[in-house]
């Protein structure tokens, strides 16, 4: 566990219990490759994936999915997000998020939309309840077996 200061997550927005993702799609004709996966293009499919995570109680992976769908960051970049990228020191959401991409070294900025904040609400409430607060310096997507390291992928 991180040794940083814990803050209390405050939800100051009224919302219903469903996560409402927002998507922007462009049509691209791609050549089919052997074992290629088709992208999720239908908003209903994306909603089904999100609901599957929620019905299985996996709010962490739901946030990972929603953040990835809405921002377009690579998986390795998403895993480097820290709680402080989304929250201010007072526990409220940031208006704008700036993040340096690992592969390109470019700083990207994006605004938190309702879908991301709804998914983050569920996840941060769970962290708040299980850990007694939210550490701004902690990885957002921590490994379940090692509490102070990000999820690892190959």
PDB file of C-alpha atoms in Angstrom:
ATOM      1  CA  UNK A   1       0.000   0.000   0.000  1.00  0.00           C
ATOM      2  CA  UNK A   2       1.214   3.513  -0.736  1.00  0.00           C
ATOM      3  CA  UNK A   3       2.354   5.665   2.129  1.00  0.00           C
ATOM      4  CA  UNK A   4       0.843   8.874   0.717  1.00  0.00           C
ATOM      5  CA  UNK A   5      -1.908  10.798   2.423  1.00  0.00           C
ATOM      6  CA  UNK A   6      -5.379   9.347   2.112  1.00  0.00           C
ATOM      7  CA  UNK A   7      -8.227  11.616   1.154  1.00  0.00           C
ATOM      8  CA  UNK A   8     -11.953  11.013   1.271  1.00  0.00           C
ATOM      9  CA  UNK A   9     -13.554  10.652  -2.133  1.00  0.00           C
ATOM     10  CA  UNK A  10     -16.560  12.967  -2.458  1.00  0.00           C
ATOM     11  CA  UNK A  11     -19.292  12.390  -4.971  1.00  0.00           C
ATOM     12  CA  UNK A  12     -21.056  15.672  -5.552  1.00  0.00           C
ATOM     13  CA  UNK A  13     -22.935  14.760  -8.696  1.00  0.00           C
ATOM     14  CA  UNK A  14     -26.408  13.311  -8.896  1.00  0.00           C
ATOM     15  CA  UNK A  15     -26.509  10.222 -11.071  1.00  0.00           C
ATOM     16  CA  UNK A  16     -28.439   7.048 -11.591  1.00  0.00           C
ATOM     17  CA  UNK A  17     -26.949   3.584 -11.057  1.00  0.00           C
ATOM     18  CA  UNK A  18     -26.047   2.880 -14.697  1.00  0.00           C
ATOM     19  CA  UNK A  19     -22.834   3.818 -16.421  1.00  0.00           C
ATOM     20  CA  UNK A  20     -23.490   5.840 -19.573  1.00  0.00           C
ATOM     21  CA  UNK A  21     -20.508   5.609 -21.934  1.00  0.00           C
ATOM     22  CA  UNK A  22     -20.085   8.188 -24.690  1.00  0.00           C
ATOM     23  CA  UNK A  23     -18.384   7.132 -27.903  1.00  0.00           C
ATOM     24  CA  UNK A  24     -17.120   8.627 -31.119  1.00  0.00           C
ATOM     25  CA  UNK A  25     -16.521   6.230 -33.981  1.00  0.00           C
ATOM     26  CA  UNK A  26     -14.996   6.557 -37.403  1.00  0.00           C
ATOM     27  CA  UNK A  27     -15.432   3.971 -40.116  1.00  0.00           C
ATOM     28  CA  UNK A  28     -12.229   2.396 -41.291  1.00  0.00           C
ATOM     29  CA  UNK A  29     -11.992  -0.440 -43.728  1.00  0.00           C
ATOM     30  CA  UNK A  30      -9.317  -2.775 -42.457  1.00  0.00           C
ATOM     31  CA  UNK A  31      -8.034  -5.880 -44.126  1.00  0.00           C
ATOM     32  CA  UNK A  32      -9.087  -9.008 -42.278  1.00  0.00           C
ATOM     33  CA  UNK A  33      -6.186 -10.924 -40.804  1.00  0.00           C
ATOM     34  CA  UNK A  34      -6.163 -14.418 -39.470  1.00  0.00           C
ATOM     35  CA  UNK A  35      -7.318 -14.352 -35.823  1.00  0.00           C
ATOM     36  CA  UNK A  36      -8.098 -10.637 -36.068  1.00  0.00           C
ATOM     37  CA  UNK A  37     -10.632  -9.261 -33.622  1.00  0.00           C
ATOM     38  CA  UNK A  38     -13.330  -6.886 -34.774  1.00  0.00           C
ATOM     39  CA  UNK A  39     -13.579  -3.599 -32.879  1.00  0.00           C
ATOM     40  CA  UNK A  40     -16.665  -2.851 -30.843  1.00  0.00           C
ATOM     41  CA  UNK A  41     -18.576  -0.363 -32.976  1.00  0.00           C
ATOM     42  CA  UNK A  42     -22.128  -0.731 -31.794  1.00  0.00           C
ATOM     43  CA  UNK A  43     -22.789   1.294 -28.618  1.00  0.00           C
ATOM     44  CA  UNK A  44     -25.072  -1.522 -27.431  1.00  0.00           C
ATOM     45  CA  UNK A  45     -22.125  -3.949 -27.528  1.00  0.00           C
ATOM     46  CA  UNK A  46     -19.999  -1.549 -25.514  1.00  0.00           C
ATOM     47  CA  UNK A  47     -22.829  -1.129 -23.017  1.00  0.00           C
ATOM     48  CA  UNK A  48     -23.119  -4.932 -22.735  1.00  0.00           C
ATOM     49  CA  UNK A  49     -19.406  -5.275 -21.943  1.00  0.00           C
ATOM     50  CA  UNK A  50     -19.689  -2.569 -19.294  1.00  0.00           C
ATOM     51  CA  UNK A  51     -22.790  -4.163 -17.783  1.00  0.00           C
ATOM     52  CA  UNK A  52     -21.047  -7.556 -17.725  1.00  0.00           C
ATOM     53  CA  UNK A  53     -18.243  -6.100 -15.601  1.00  0.00           C
ATOM     54  CA  UNK A  54     -20.766  -4.454 -13.288  1.00  0.00           C
ATOM     55  CA  UNK A  55     -22.936  -7.566 -12.844  1.00  0.00           C
ATOM     56  CA  UNK A  56     -19.808  -9.537 -11.941  1.00  0.00           C
ATOM     57  CA  UNK A  57     -18.804  -6.891  -9.392  1.00  0.00           C
ATOM     58  CA  UNK A  58     -15.668  -5.896 -11.256  1.00  0.00           C
ATOM     59  CA  UNK A  59     -15.770  -2.101 -11.042  1.00  0.00           C
ATOM     60  CA  UNK A  60     -11.996  -1.770 -11.491  1.00  0.00           C
ATOM     61  CA  UNK A  61     -11.988  -3.474 -14.884  1.00  0.00           C
ATOM     62  CA  UNK A  62     -15.148  -1.596 -15.851  1.00  0.00           C
ATOM     63  CA  UNK A  63     -13.323   1.698 -15.243  1.00  0.00           C
ATOM     64  CA  UNK A  64     -10.323   0.418 -17.212  1.00  0.00           C
ATOM     65  CA  UNK A  65     -12.634  -0.463 -20.129  1.00  0.00           C
ATOM     66  CA  UNK A  66     -14.613   2.801 -20.027  1.00  0.00           C
ATOM     67  CA  UNK A  67     -11.461   4.933 -19.708  1.00  0.00           C
ATOM     68  CA  UNK A  68      -9.849   3.096 -22.626  1.00  0.00           C
ATOM     69  CA  UNK A  69     -12.909   3.338 -24.868  1.00  0.00           C
ATOM     70  CA  UNK A  70     -13.399   7.032 -24.183  1.00  0.00           C
ATOM     71  CA  UNK A  71      -9.777   8.204 -24.346  1.00  0.00           C
ATOM     72  CA  UNK A  72      -8.123   5.851 -26.828  1.00  0.00           C
ATOM     73  CA  UNK A  73      -5.005   5.427 -24.675  1.00  0.00           C
ATOM     74  CA  UNK A  74      -2.907   2.322 -25.117  1.00  0.00           C
ATOM     75  CA  UNK A  75      -3.183  -0.394 -22.488  1.00  0.00           C
ATOM     76  CA  UNK A  76       0.286   0.300 -21.086  1.00  0.00           C
ATOM     77  CA  UNK A  77      -0.584   3.966 -20.658  1.00  0.00           C
ATOM     78  CA  UNK A  78      -3.887   3.209 -18.936  1.00  0.00           C
ATOM     79  CA  UNK A  79      -2.121   1.021 -16.396  1.00  0.00           C
ATOM     80  CA  UNK A  80       0.192   3.903 -15.437  1.00  0.00           C
ATOM     81  CA  UNK A  81      -2.705   6.178 -14.442  1.00  0.00           C
ATOM     82  CA  UNK A  82      -2.707   7.249 -10.819  1.00  0.00           C
ATOM     83  CA  UNK A  83      -5.703   8.325  -8.763  1.00  0.00           C
ATOM     84  CA  UNK A  84      -4.328  11.873  -8.784  1.00  0.00           C
ATOM     85  CA  UNK A  85      -4.704  12.035 -12.557  1.00  0.00           C
ATOM     86  CA  UNK A  86      -8.491  12.025 -12.074  1.00  0.00           C
ATOM     87  CA  UNK A  87      -8.940  13.722  -8.685  1.00  0.00           C
ATOM     88  CA  UNK A  88      -7.893  17.060  -7.222  1.00  0.00           C
ATOM     89  CA  UNK A  89      -6.430  17.332  -3.726  1.00  0.00           C
ATOM     90  CA  UNK A  90      -9.894  18.016  -2.288  1.00  0.00           C
ATOM     91  CA  UNK A  91     -11.312  14.771  -3.756  1.00  0.00           C
ATOM     92  CA  UNK A  92     -13.244  16.389  -6.604  1.00  0.00           C
ATOM     93  CA  UNK A  93     -12.740  15.483 -10.256  1.00  0.00           C
ATOM     94  CA  UNK A  94     -10.244  17.405 -12.350  1.00  0.00           C
ATOM     95  CA  UNK A  95     -11.633  19.502 -15.188  1.00  0.00           C
ATOM     96  CA  UNK A  96      -8.782  18.534 -17.498  1.00  0.00           C
ATOM     97  CA  UNK A  97      -6.384  15.590 -17.397  1.00  0.00           C
ATOM     98  CA  UNK A  98      -2.888  15.762 -18.868  1.00  0.00           C
ATOM     99  CA  UNK A  99      -0.977  12.546 -19.383  1.00  0.00           C
ATOM    100  CA  UNK A 100       2.320  11.741 -21.118  1.00  0.00           C
ATOM    101  CA  UNK A 101       2.054   8.762 -23.458  1.00  0.00           C
ATOM    102  CA  UNK A 102       4.705   6.150 -22.853  1.00  0.00           C
ATOM    103  CA  UNK A 103       5.300   5.192 -26.499  1.00  0.00           C
ATOM    104  CA  UNK A 104       5.345   8.629 -28.124  1.00  0.00           C
ATOM    105  CA  UNK A 105       6.353  10.834 -25.197  1.00  0.00           C
ATOM    106  CA  UNK A 106       3.630  13.279 -26.198  1.00  0.00           C
ATOM    107  CA  UNK A 107       1.459  14.985 -23.614  1.00  0.00           C
ATOM    108  CA  UNK A 108      -2.209  14.368 -24.291  1.00  0.00           C
ATOM    109  CA  UNK A 109      -5.018  16.165 -22.591  1.00  0.00           C
ATOM    110  CA  UNK A 110      -8.634  15.176 -22.296  1.00  0.00           C
ATOM    111  CA  UNK A 111     -11.707  16.153 -20.358  1.00  0.00           C
ATOM    112  CA  UNK A 112     -13.524  13.742 -18.093  1.00  0.00           C
ATOM    113  CA  UNK A 113     -16.931  12.965 -19.556  1.00  0.00           C
ATOM    114  CA  UNK A 114     -19.934  11.609 -17.669  1.00  0.00           C
ATOM    115  CA  UNK A 115     -19.173   7.996 -18.606  1.00  0.00           C
ATOM    116  CA  UNK A 116     -15.679   8.145 -17.112  1.00  0.00           C
ATOM    117  CA  UNK A 117     -16.884   9.938 -13.981  1.00  0.00           C
ATOM    118  CA  UNK A 118     -19.748   7.452 -13.499  1.00  0.00           C
ATOM    119  CA  UNK A 119     -17.375   4.471 -13.773  1.00  0.00           C
ATOM    120  CA  UNK A 120     -14.824   6.215 -11.532  1.00  0.00           C
ATOM    121  CA  UNK A 121     -17.558   6.959  -8.957  1.00  0.00           C
ATOM    122  CA  UNK A 122     -18.263   3.253  -8.552  1.00  0.00           C
ATOM    123  CA  UNK A 123     -14.599   2.304  -8.348  1.00  0.00           C
ATOM    124  CA  UNK A 124     -13.511   5.105  -6.019  1.00  0.00           C
ATOM    125  CA  UNK A 125     -16.459   4.442  -3.694  1.00  0.00           C
ATOM    126  CA  UNK A 126     -15.294   0.829  -3.454  1.00  0.00           C
ATOM    127  CA  UNK A 127     -11.734   1.971  -2.670  1.00  0.00           C
ATOM    128  CA  UNK A 128     -13.052   4.467  -0.149  1.00  0.00           C
ATOM    129  CA  UNK A 129     -15.067   1.748   1.606  1.00  0.00           C
ATOM    130  CA  UNK A 130     -12.368  -0.943   1.594  1.00  0.00           C
ATOM    131  CA  UNK A 131      -9.304   1.208   2.331  1.00  0.00           C
ATOM    132  CA  UNK A 132     -10.795   4.074   4.310  1.00  0.00           C
ATOM    133  CA  UNK A 133      -9.738   6.665   1.767  1.00  0.00           C
ATOM    134  CA  UNK A 134      -8.130   7.186  -1.604  1.00  0.00           C
ATOM    135  CA  UNK A 135      -4.400   7.795  -2.011  1.00  0.00           C
ATOM    136  CA  UNK A 136      -3.788  10.275  -4.845  1.00  0.00           C
ATOM    137  CA  UNK A 137      -0.333   8.793  -5.505  1.00  0.00           C
ATOM    138  CA  UNK A 138      -1.574   5.207  -5.777  1.00  0.00           C
ATOM    139  CA  UNK A 139      -1.952   3.505  -9.135  1.00  0.00           C
ATOM    140  CA  UNK A 140      -5.553   3.647 -10.311  1.00  0.00           C
ATOM    141  CA  UNK A 141      -5.434   0.074 -11.617  1.00  0.00           C
ATOM    142  CA  UNK A 142      -3.442  -1.790  -9.005  1.00  0.00           C
ATOM    143  CA  UNK A 143      -2.602  -5.443  -9.116  1.00  0.00           C
ATOM    144  CA  UNK A 144      -4.872  -7.544  -6.926  1.00  0.00           C
ATOM    145  CA  UNK A 145      -1.918  -9.540  -5.620  1.00  0.00           C
ATOM    146  CA  UNK A 146       0.584  -6.683  -5.147  1.00  0.00           C
ATOM    147  CA  UNK A 147      -1.139  -3.654  -3.704  1.00  0.00           C
ATOM    148  CA  UNK A 148       1.533  -1.077  -4.554  1.00  0.00           C
ATOM    149  CA  UNK A 149       2.155  -1.974  -8.191  1.00  0.00           C
ATOM    150  CA  UNK A 150       0.122  -1.523 -11.343  1.00  0.00           C
ATOM    151  CA  UNK A 151      -1.548  -4.357 -13.191  1.00  0.00           C
ATOM    152  CA  UNK A 152       1.055  -6.117 -15.306  1.00  0.00           C
ATOM    153  CA  UNK A 153       0.514  -7.217 -18.882  1.00  0.00           C
ATOM    154  CA  UNK A 154       2.685  -8.729 -21.624  1.00  0.00           C
TER     155      UNK A 154
END
